[in-house]
């Protein structure tokens, strides 16, 4: 089950429309911390607000299995259910004891486990809830709900796409930026509004820089470089970032048949970073990418050994990459 599926299901449960009963355990995981928090909050909202303080508990995994199972076996007070959340599940927690409990759980208790390292299989009475960054349709649905809250606004499709790119689809940023855009704009949020008010993540700026170089657009590449320098004037740090990014593009171009998830695990990044990397890698040949990687490695060495000045190294690098 994904985040939007959980949201719809819990709304049905709360209104008494759901046919499927609540599971004894939900394992919440994903790369969007905001959605993870929202998912946990939706379970609390299932409780009667007047008695939620009595029937909602958060426990650390360090408290141990015995304490957790005791909390789960406590009867709810003046309500039909009890919710127990473990926000840091993992480590050496006694999973065997938890699995045994889940074989015959308290029907009035719902356990919510938040896992940083992905879903864990805990039996048939536990269901995984994936809270990864939303895709285009999911983002549109969520942002549409934000836009109809007072003050009501509309957003141009191009503005929405730019917003998703600049925030790398992280919902915590999107929510904040939408509120800012609503306060600034009258009626319709435009592409120009987003470009003016929403700062780009560094990963996006590196993507745009490499994309401009690949397209042979030196002017646009230098503009993107100036934006990067506006965030940091540490030349070596930015060269290192470009080197790692071009290495990633090279691997993507050499492993076109591998999935985004497989490559993301190899690089230690999120799948979406591979997705946008594929777009840029398409502007290069593998041979050209290899030359870019070797050149940037040389720039790193020259800066470290003092053979090249930090102030001019980045601009020289971008101009040279455009000619490789």
mmCIF file of C-alpha atoms in Angstrom:
data_model
loop_
_atom_site.group_PDB
_atom_site.id
_atom_site.type_symbol
_atom_site.label_atom_id
_atom_site.label_comp_id
_atom_site.label_asym_id
_atom_site.label_seq_id
_atom_site.Cartn_x
_atom_site.Cartn_y
_atom_site.Cartn_z
ATOM 1 C CA UNK A 1 0.000 0.000 0.000
ATOM 2 C CA UNK A 2 1.271 3.482 -0.800
ATOM 3 C CA UNK A 3 0.630 6.745 1.061
ATOM 4 C CA UNK A 4 -2.365 7.828 -1.017
ATOM 5 C CA UNK A 5 -3.874 4.348 -0.735
ATOM 6 C CA UNK A 6 -3.510 4.507 3.042
ATOM 7 C CA UNK A 7 -5.033 7.990 3.145
ATOM 8 C CA UNK A 8 -8.097 6.844 1.211
ATOM 9 C CA UNK A 9 -8.439 3.635 3.229
ATOM 10 C CA UNK A 10 -8.202 5.329 6.642
ATOM 11 C CA UNK A 11 -10.744 7.938 5.550
ATOM 12 C CA UNK A 12 -13.127 5.072 4.754
ATOM 13 C CA UNK A 13 -12.388 3.422 8.106
ATOM 14 C CA UNK A 14 -13.082 6.648 9.977
ATOM 15 C CA UNK A 15 -16.390 7.160 8.164
ATOM 16 C CA UNK A 16 -17.402 3.513 8.530
ATOM 17 C CA UNK A 17 -17.292 2.870 4.781
ATOM 18 C CA UNK A 18 -14.434 0.360 4.727
ATOM 19 C CA UNK A 19 -15.187 -3.331 4.305
ATOM 20 C CA UNK A 20 -11.630 -4.471 5.091
ATOM 21 C CA UNK A 21 -10.809 -4.282 8.826
ATOM 22 C CA UNK A 22 -7.683 -2.597 10.131
ATOM 23 C CA UNK A 23 -4.571 -4.750 10.263
ATOM 24 C CA UNK A 24 -2.888 -5.383 13.593
ATOM 25 C CA UNK A 25 0.333 -3.748 12.361
ATOM 26 C CA UNK A 26 1.405 -1.222 9.727
ATOM 27 C CA UNK A 27 5.065 -0.854 8.756
ATOM 28 C CA UNK A 28 5.602 2.703 7.510
ATOM 29 C CA UNK A 29 8.702 3.428 5.445
ATOM 30 C CA UNK A 30 9.851 5.664 2.587
ATOM 31 C CA UNK A 31 12.112 8.497 1.479
ATOM 32 C CA UNK A 32 9.704 11.375 2.169
ATOM 33 C CA UNK A 33 9.831 12.204 5.881
ATOM 34 C CA UNK A 34 6.813 14.514 5.607
ATOM 35 C CA UNK A 35 4.604 11.738 4.222
ATOM 36 C CA UNK A 36 5.843 9.365 6.920
ATOM 37 C CA UNK A 37 4.771 11.859 9.607
ATOM 38 C CA UNK A 38 1.450 12.410 7.853
ATOM 39 C CA UNK A 39 0.825 8.657 7.737
ATOM 40 C CA UNK A 40 1.460 8.292 11.470
ATOM 41 C CA UNK A 41 -0.779 11.285 12.172
ATOM 42 C CA UNK A 42 -3.645 9.724 10.217
ATOM 43 C CA UNK A 43 -3.664 6.738 12.572
ATOM 44 C CA UNK A 44 -4.012 9.048 15.575
ATOM 45 C CA UNK A 45 -6.972 10.761 13.896
ATOM 46 C CA UNK A 46 -8.831 7.432 13.937
ATOM 47 C CA UNK A 47 -9.230 7.839 17.696
ATOM 48 C CA UNK A 48 -11.961 9.763 19.477
ATOM 49 C CA UNK A 49 -10.392 13.199 19.976
ATOM 50 C CA UNK A 50 -11.731 13.471 23.538
ATOM 51 C CA UNK A 51 -9.873 10.332 24.634
ATOM 52 C CA UNK A 52 -6.941 10.233 22.211
ATOM 53 C CA UNK A 53 -4.416 11.067 24.926
ATOM 54 C CA UNK A 54 -5.430 7.885 26.763
ATOM 55 C CA UNK A 55 -5.459 5.636 23.709
ATOM 56 C CA UNK A 56 -2.417 6.817 21.786
ATOM 57 C CA UNK A 57 1.143 5.931 22.803
ATOM 58 C CA UNK A 58 4.585 6.399 21.299
ATOM 59 C CA UNK A 59 7.337 4.056 22.410
ATOM 60 C CA UNK A 60 10.987 3.719 21.486
ATOM 61 C CA UNK A 61 12.273 0.456 20.091
ATOM 62 C CA UNK A 62 14.794 0.613 22.942
ATOM 63 C CA UNK A 63 11.927 -0.009 25.406
ATOM 64 C CA UNK A 64 11.917 -3.609 24.210
ATOM 65 C CA UNK A 65 9.369 -6.149 23.025
ATOM 66 C CA UNK A 66 7.868 -6.888 26.448
ATOM 67 C CA UNK A 67 6.981 -3.244 27.096
ATOM 68 C CA UNK A 68 5.568 -2.860 23.578
ATOM 69 C CA UNK A 69 3.411 -5.960 23.781
ATOM 70 C CA UNK A 70 2.154 -4.886 27.210
ATOM 71 C CA UNK A 71 1.100 -1.531 25.730
ATOM 72 C CA UNK A 72 -0.642 -3.283 22.848
ATOM 73 C CA UNK A 73 -2.575 -5.571 25.211
ATOM 74 C CA UNK A 74 -3.877 -2.613 27.233
ATOM 75 C CA UNK A 75 -7.591 -2.124 26.606
ATOM 76 C CA UNK A 76 -8.670 1.220 25.069
ATOM 77 C CA UNK A 77 -10.429 3.720 27.306
ATOM 78 C CA UNK A 78 -13.889 4.922 26.147
ATOM 79 C CA UNK A 79 -13.031 4.086 22.520
ATOM 80 C CA UNK A 80 -13.043 1.070 20.254
ATOM 81 C CA UNK A 81 -9.335 1.030 19.465
ATOM 82 C CA UNK A 82 -5.873 1.912 20.696
ATOM 83 C CA UNK A 83 -2.898 3.049 18.575
ATOM 84 C CA UNK A 84 0.732 2.391 19.541
ATOM 85 C CA UNK A 85 3.554 3.928 17.453
ATOM 86 C CA UNK A 86 7.242 2.988 17.405
ATOM 87 C CA UNK A 87 8.956 5.844 15.489
ATOM 88 C CA UNK A 88 12.416 4.211 15.445
ATOM 89 C CA UNK A 89 11.806 0.529 14.798
ATOM 90 C CA UNK A 90 14.898 -1.464 13.869
ATOM 91 C CA UNK A 91 18.190 -2.514 15.352
ATOM 92 C CA UNK A 92 18.238 -5.468 17.719
ATOM 93 C CA UNK A 93 14.532 -5.376 18.583
ATOM 94 C CA UNK A 94 13.156 -8.850 19.430
ATOM 95 C CA UNK A 95 11.255 -9.531 16.222
ATOM 96 C CA UNK A 96 10.485 -13.126 17.195
ATOM 97 C CA UNK A 97 8.432 -11.935 20.190
ATOM 98 C CA UNK A 98 6.643 -9.386 17.999
ATOM 99 C CA UNK A 99 5.824 -11.993 15.342
ATOM 100 C CA UNK A 100 4.422 -14.265 18.026
ATOM 101 C CA UNK A 101 2.171 -11.451 19.294
ATOM 102 C CA UNK A 102 0.999 -10.694 15.755
ATOM 103 C CA UNK A 103 -0.127 -14.298 15.317
ATOM 104 C CA UNK A 104 -2.873 -13.569 17.888
ATOM 105 C CA UNK A 105 -2.997 -9.784 18.360
ATOM 106 C CA UNK A 106 -5.286 -7.676 20.486
ATOM 107 C CA UNK A 107 -8.131 -6.868 18.041
ATOM 108 C CA UNK A 108 -8.563 -3.433 19.631
ATOM 109 C CA UNK A 109 -4.923 -2.375 19.101
ATOM 110 C CA UNK A 110 -3.175 -1.021 16.016
ATOM 111 C CA UNK A 111 0.617 -1.029 15.946
ATOM 112 C CA UNK A 112 2.449 1.460 13.686
ATOM 113 C CA UNK A 113 6.164 0.849 13.103
ATOM 114 C CA UNK A 114 8.290 3.491 11.375
ATOM 115 C CA UNK A 115 11.302 1.912 9.630
ATOM 116 C CA UNK A 116 14.105 3.964 8.115
ATOM 117 C CA UNK A 117 15.619 1.043 6.233
ATOM 118 C CA UNK A 118 12.596 -0.176 4.321
ATOM 119 C CA UNK A 119 9.705 -2.465 5.106
ATOM 120 C CA UNK A 120 10.212 -5.496 7.317
ATOM 121 C CA UNK A 121 8.221 -8.689 6.875
ATOM 122 C CA UNK A 122 6.443 -9.470 10.123
ATOM 123 C CA UNK A 123 3.711 -11.857 8.989
ATOM 124 C CA UNK A 124 0.257 -11.767 7.458
ATOM 125 C CA UNK A 125 -1.147 -9.373 10.065
ATOM 126 C CA UNK A 126 1.400 -6.665 9.181
ATOM 127 C CA UNK A 127 1.080 -4.463 6.103
ATOM 128 C CA UNK A 128 3.770 -2.260 4.590
ATOM 129 C CA UNK A 129 2.954 1.380 3.810
ATOM 130 C CA UNK A 130 5.292 2.972 1.271
ATOM 131 C CA UNK A 131 5.793 6.719 1.754
ATOM 132 C CA UNK A 132 8.197 7.466 -1.085
ATOM 133 C CA UNK A 133 8.057 10.758 -2.927
ATOM 134 C CA UNK A 134 4.867 10.952 -4.936
ATOM 135 C CA UNK A 135 4.772 10.653 -8.719
ATOM 136 C CA UNK A 136 3.159 13.181 -11.072
ATOM 137 C CA UNK A 137 -0.442 12.077 -10.525
ATOM 138 C CA UNK A 138 -0.019 11.771 -6.774
ATOM 139 C CA UNK A 139 1.628 15.182 -6.531
ATOM 140 C CA UNK A 140 -1.148 16.776 -8.562
ATOM 141 C CA UNK A 141 -3.775 15.292 -6.265
ATOM 142 C CA UNK A 142 -2.004 16.417 -3.106
ATOM 143 C CA UNK A 143 -1.189 19.925 -4.366
ATOM 144 C CA UNK A 144 -4.761 20.348 -5.640
ATOM 145 C CA UNK A 145 -5.946 19.768 -2.071
ATOM 146 C CA UNK A 146 -3.511 22.430 -0.825
ATOM 147 C CA UNK A 147 -4.677 24.944 -3.434
ATOM 148 C CA UNK A 148 -8.363 24.734 -2.470
ATOM 149 C CA UNK A 149 -7.638 25.676 1.120
ATOM 150 C CA UNK A 150 -8.248 29.389 1.794
ATOM 151 C CA UNK A 151 -6.986 31.504 0.187
ATOM 152 C CA UNK A 152 -8.028 29.473 -2.861
ATOM 153 C CA UNK A 153 -5.608 29.579 -5.789
ATOM 154 C CA UNK A 154 -5.023 27.834 -9.110
ATOM 155 C CA UNK A 155 -1.653 26.849 -10.556
ATOM 156 C CA UNK A 156 -0.508 26.683 -14.159
ATOM 157 C CA UNK A 157 0.579 23.166 -15.227
ATOM 158 C CA UNK A 158 4.015 24.508 -16.200
ATOM 159 C CA UNK A 159 4.331 26.157 -12.786
ATOM 160 C CA UNK A 160 3.478 22.869 -11.063
ATOM 161 C CA UNK A 161 6.096 20.962 -13.077
ATOM 162 C CA UNK A 162 8.740 23.565 -12.223
ATOM 163 C CA UNK A 163 7.769 23.403 -8.550
ATOM 164 C CA UNK A 164 8.171 19.618 -8.484
ATOM 165 C CA UNK A 165 11.559 19.833 -10.185
ATOM 166 C CA UNK A 166 12.938 22.599 -7.973
ATOM 167 C CA UNK A 167 11.869 20.833 -4.767
ATOM 168 C CA UNK A 168 12.857 17.350 -6.037
ATOM 169 C CA UNK A 169 9.312 16.311 -5.060
ATOM 170 C CA UNK A 170 9.981 16.485 -1.307
ATOM 171 C CA UNK A 171 6.567 17.151 0.184
ATOM 172 C CA UNK A 172 7.804 19.150 3.161
ATOM 173 C CA UNK A 173 9.240 21.727 0.767
ATOM 174 C CA UNK A 174 6.255 21.600 -1.566
ATOM 175 C CA UNK A 175 3.804 22.343 1.244
ATOM 176 C CA UNK A 176 5.866 25.329 2.434
ATOM 177 C CA UNK A 177 6.415 26.651 -1.070
ATOM 178 C CA UNK A 178 2.737 26.356 -2.037
ATOM 179 C CA UNK A 179 1.735 28.401 1.010
ATOM 180 C CA UNK A 180 4.325 31.037 0.090
ATOM 181 C CA UNK A 181 3.162 31.109 -3.524
ATOM 182 C CA UNK A 182 -0.479 31.426 -2.466
ATOM 183 C CA UNK A 183 0.364 34.425 -0.309
ATOM 184 C CA UNK A 184 2.289 36.073 -3.153
ATOM 185 C CA UNK A 185 -0.008 35.329 -6.091
ATOM 186 C CA UNK A 186 -3.487 36.590 -6.919
ATOM 187 C CA UNK A 187 -5.745 33.996 -8.466
ATOM 188 C CA UNK A 188 -3.317 31.921 -10.536
ATOM 189 C CA UNK A 189 0.225 30.846 -9.618
ATOM 190 C CA UNK A 190 2.370 31.204 -12.734
ATOM 191 C CA UNK A 191 5.649 29.736 -13.915
ATOM 192 C CA UNK A 192 7.326 33.106 -13.337
ATOM 193 C CA UNK A 193 6.067 33.098 -9.735
ATOM 194 C CA UNK A 194 7.688 29.721 -9.106
ATOM 195 C CA UNK A 195 10.966 30.757 -10.724
ATOM 196 C CA UNK A 196 11.038 33.916 -8.621
ATOM 197 C CA UNK A 197 10.121 32.473 -5.234
ATOM 198 C CA UNK A 198 11.186 28.815 -5.133
ATOM 199 C CA UNK A 199 14.898 28.116 -4.666
ATOM 200 C CA UNK A 200 16.285 25.081 -6.460
ATOM 201 C CA UNK A 201 17.833 22.124 -4.658
ATOM 202 C CA UNK A 202 21.556 21.808 -5.409
ATOM 203 C CA UNK A 203 20.998 18.425 -7.087
ATOM 204 C CA UNK A 204 18.615 20.098 -9.543
ATOM 205 C CA UNK A 205 21.110 22.836 -10.334
ATOM 206 C CA UNK A 206 23.835 20.279 -11.056
ATOM 207 C CA UNK A 207 21.377 18.408 -13.289
ATOM 208 C CA UNK A 208 20.558 21.608 -15.208
ATOM 209 C CA UNK A 209 24.238 22.476 -15.547
ATOM 210 C CA UNK A 210 25.167 19.070 -16.973
ATOM 211 C CA UNK A 211 22.098 19.116 -19.210
ATOM 212 C CA UNK A 212 23.104 22.501 -20.648
ATOM 213 C CA UNK A 213 26.669 21.287 -21.231
ATOM 214 C CA UNK A 214 25.345 18.170 -22.959
ATOM 215 C CA UNK A 215 23.135 20.311 -25.192
ATOM 216 C CA UNK A 216 26.070 22.537 -26.108
ATOM 217 C CA UNK A 217 24.384 25.589 -24.557
ATOM 218 C CA UNK A 218 27.408 27.256 -22.966
ATOM 219 C CA UNK A 219 25.518 30.419 -22.014
ATOM 220 C CA UNK A 220 22.883 28.484 -20.079
ATOM 221 C CA UNK A 221 25.587 26.313 -18.488
ATOM 222 C CA UNK A 222 27.420 29.397 -17.174
ATOM 223 C CA UNK A 223 24.147 30.815 -15.833
ATOM 224 C CA UNK A 224 23.546 27.585 -13.908
ATOM 225 C CA UNK A 225 27.122 27.677 -12.639
ATOM 226 C CA UNK A 226 26.618 31.214 -11.321
ATOM 227 C CA UNK A 227 23.527 30.004 -9.447
ATOM 228 C CA UNK A 228 25.550 27.187 -7.914
ATOM 229 C CA UNK A 229 28.283 29.619 -6.895
ATOM 230 C CA UNK A 230 25.593 31.732 -5.266
ATOM 231 C CA UNK A 231 25.000 28.862 -2.850
ATOM 232 C CA UNK A 232 28.648 28.011 -2.254
ATOM 233 C CA UNK A 233 31.944 29.541 -3.285
ATOM 234 C CA UNK A 234 33.881 26.391 -2.341
ATOM 235 C CA UNK A 235 35.309 25.511 -5.745
ATOM 236 C CA UNK A 236 36.672 22.111 -4.750
ATOM 237 C CA UNK A 237 33.365 21.091 -3.187
ATOM 238 C CA UNK A 238 31.492 21.979 -6.380
ATOM 239 C CA UNK A 239 34.052 20.224 -8.582
ATOM 240 C CA UNK A 240 33.687 17.125 -6.407
ATOM 241 C CA UNK A 241 29.929 17.349 -6.821
ATOM 242 C CA UNK A 242 30.241 17.616 -10.619
ATOM 243 C CA UNK A 243 32.701 14.703 -10.684
ATOM 244 C CA UNK A 244 30.341 12.439 -8.740
ATOM 245 C CA UNK A 245 27.417 13.498 -10.894
ATOM 246 C CA UNK A 246 29.232 12.793 -14.173
ATOM 247 C CA UNK A 247 30.391 9.421 -12.826
ATOM 248 C CA UNK A 248 26.767 8.623 -12.118
ATOM 249 C CA UNK A 249 25.776 9.673 -15.650
ATOM 250 C CA UNK A 250 28.503 7.425 -17.071
ATOM 251 C CA UNK A 251 27.253 4.408 -15.120
ATOM 252 C CA UNK A 252 23.664 5.165 -16.144
ATOM 253 C CA UNK A 253 24.667 5.305 -19.816
ATOM 254 C CA UNK A 254 26.555 1.993 -19.520
ATOM 255 C CA UNK A 255 23.723 0.204 -17.703
ATOM 256 C CA UNK A 256 20.671 1.307 -19.659
ATOM 257 C CA UNK A 257 18.829 -1.948 -19.028
ATOM 258 C CA UNK A 258 19.111 -1.753 -15.224
ATOM 259 C CA UNK A 259 16.159 -0.372 -13.284
ATOM 260 C CA UNK A 260 16.263 3.016 -11.589
ATOM 261 C CA UNK A 261 15.912 1.291 -8.213
ATOM 262 C CA UNK A 262 18.887 -0.999 -8.864
ATOM 263 C CA UNK A 263 21.124 1.865 -9.971
ATOM 264 C CA UNK A 264 19.965 4.049 -7.074
ATOM 265 C CA UNK A 265 20.987 1.340 -4.604
ATOM 266 C CA UNK A 266 24.385 1.120 -6.314
ATOM 267 C CA UNK A 267 24.976 4.892 -6.112
ATOM 268 C CA UNK A 268 23.427 5.374 -2.661
ATOM 269 C CA UNK A 269 20.848 7.847 -3.999
ATOM 270 C CA UNK A 270 17.073 7.874 -4.437
ATOM 271 C CA UNK A 271 15.540 6.384 -7.629
ATOM 272 C CA UNK A 272 14.309 9.804 -8.752
ATOM 273 C CA UNK A 273 17.928 11.015 -8.977
ATOM 274 C CA UNK A 274 18.546 8.220 -11.488
ATOM 275 C CA UNK A 275 15.372 9.097 -13.385
ATOM 276 C CA UNK A 276 16.441 12.680 -14.025
ATOM 277 C CA UNK A 277 20.002 11.490 -14.644
ATOM 278 C CA UNK A 278 18.780 9.384 -17.552
ATOM 279 C CA UNK A 279 17.410 12.510 -19.234
ATOM 280 C CA UNK A 280 20.806 14.187 -19.148
ATOM 281 C CA UNK A 281 22.791 11.038 -20.002
ATOM 282 C CA UNK A 282 20.803 10.870 -23.234
ATOM 283 C CA UNK A 283 22.574 14.048 -24.411
ATOM 284 C CA UNK A 284 25.996 12.362 -24.190
ATOM 285 C CA UNK A 285 27.720 9.322 -25.624
ATOM 286 C CA UNK A 286 29.413 6.965 -23.141
ATOM 287 C CA UNK A 287 32.791 7.945 -24.634
ATOM 288 C CA UNK A 288 32.153 11.640 -24.056
ATOM 289 C CA UNK A 289 31.006 10.988 -20.484
ATOM 290 C CA UNK A 290 34.186 9.014 -19.787
ATOM 291 C CA UNK A 291 36.263 11.939 -21.074
ATOM 292 C CA UNK A 292 34.275 14.352 -18.852
ATOM 293 C CA UNK A 293 34.861 12.161 -15.796
ATOM 294 C CA UNK A 294 38.590 11.898 -16.488
ATOM 295 C CA UNK A 295 38.842 15.654 -17.059
ATOM 296 C CA UNK A 296 37.045 16.506 -13.793
ATOM 297 C CA UNK A 297 39.271 14.081 -11.920
ATOM 298 C CA UNK A 298 42.230 16.019 -13.296
ATOM 299 C CA UNK A 299 40.701 19.323 -12.169
ATOM 300 C CA UNK A 300 40.297 17.904 -8.652
ATOM 301 C CA UNK A 301 43.973 16.961 -8.584
ATOM 302 C CA UNK A 302 45.102 20.341 -9.945
ATOM 303 C CA UNK A 303 43.120 22.245 -7.282
ATOM 304 C CA UNK A 304 44.431 20.053 -4.463
ATOM 305 C CA UNK A 305 48.034 20.420 -5.604
ATOM 306 C CA UNK A 306 47.754 24.158 -6.254
ATOM 307 C CA UNK A 307 48.391 23.850 -9.987
ATOM 308 C CA UNK A 308 45.079 25.537 -10.744
ATOM 309 C CA UNK A 309 43.473 28.516 -8.996
ATOM 310 C CA UNK A 310 40.189 27.850 -7.208
ATOM 311 C CA UNK A 311 38.633 31.100 -8.418
ATOM 312 C CA UNK A 312 38.817 30.226 -12.108
ATOM 313 C CA UNK A 313 38.756 26.416 -11.980
ATOM 314 C CA UNK A 314 35.003 25.984 -12.175
ATOM 315 C CA UNK A 315 34.413 28.370 -15.046
ATOM 316 C CA UNK A 316 37.300 26.834 -16.977
ATOM 317 C CA UNK A 317 35.898 23.374 -16.240
ATOM 318 C CA UNK A 318 32.419 24.206 -17.561
ATOM 319 C CA UNK A 319 33.833 25.782 -20.722
ATOM 320 C CA UNK A 320 36.096 22.777 -21.320
ATOM 321 C CA UNK A 321 33.299 20.258 -20.696
ATOM 322 C CA UNK A 322 31.275 22.032 -23.374
ATOM 323 C CA UNK A 323 34.017 21.359 -25.943
ATOM 324 C CA UNK A 324 34.758 17.720 -25.083
#
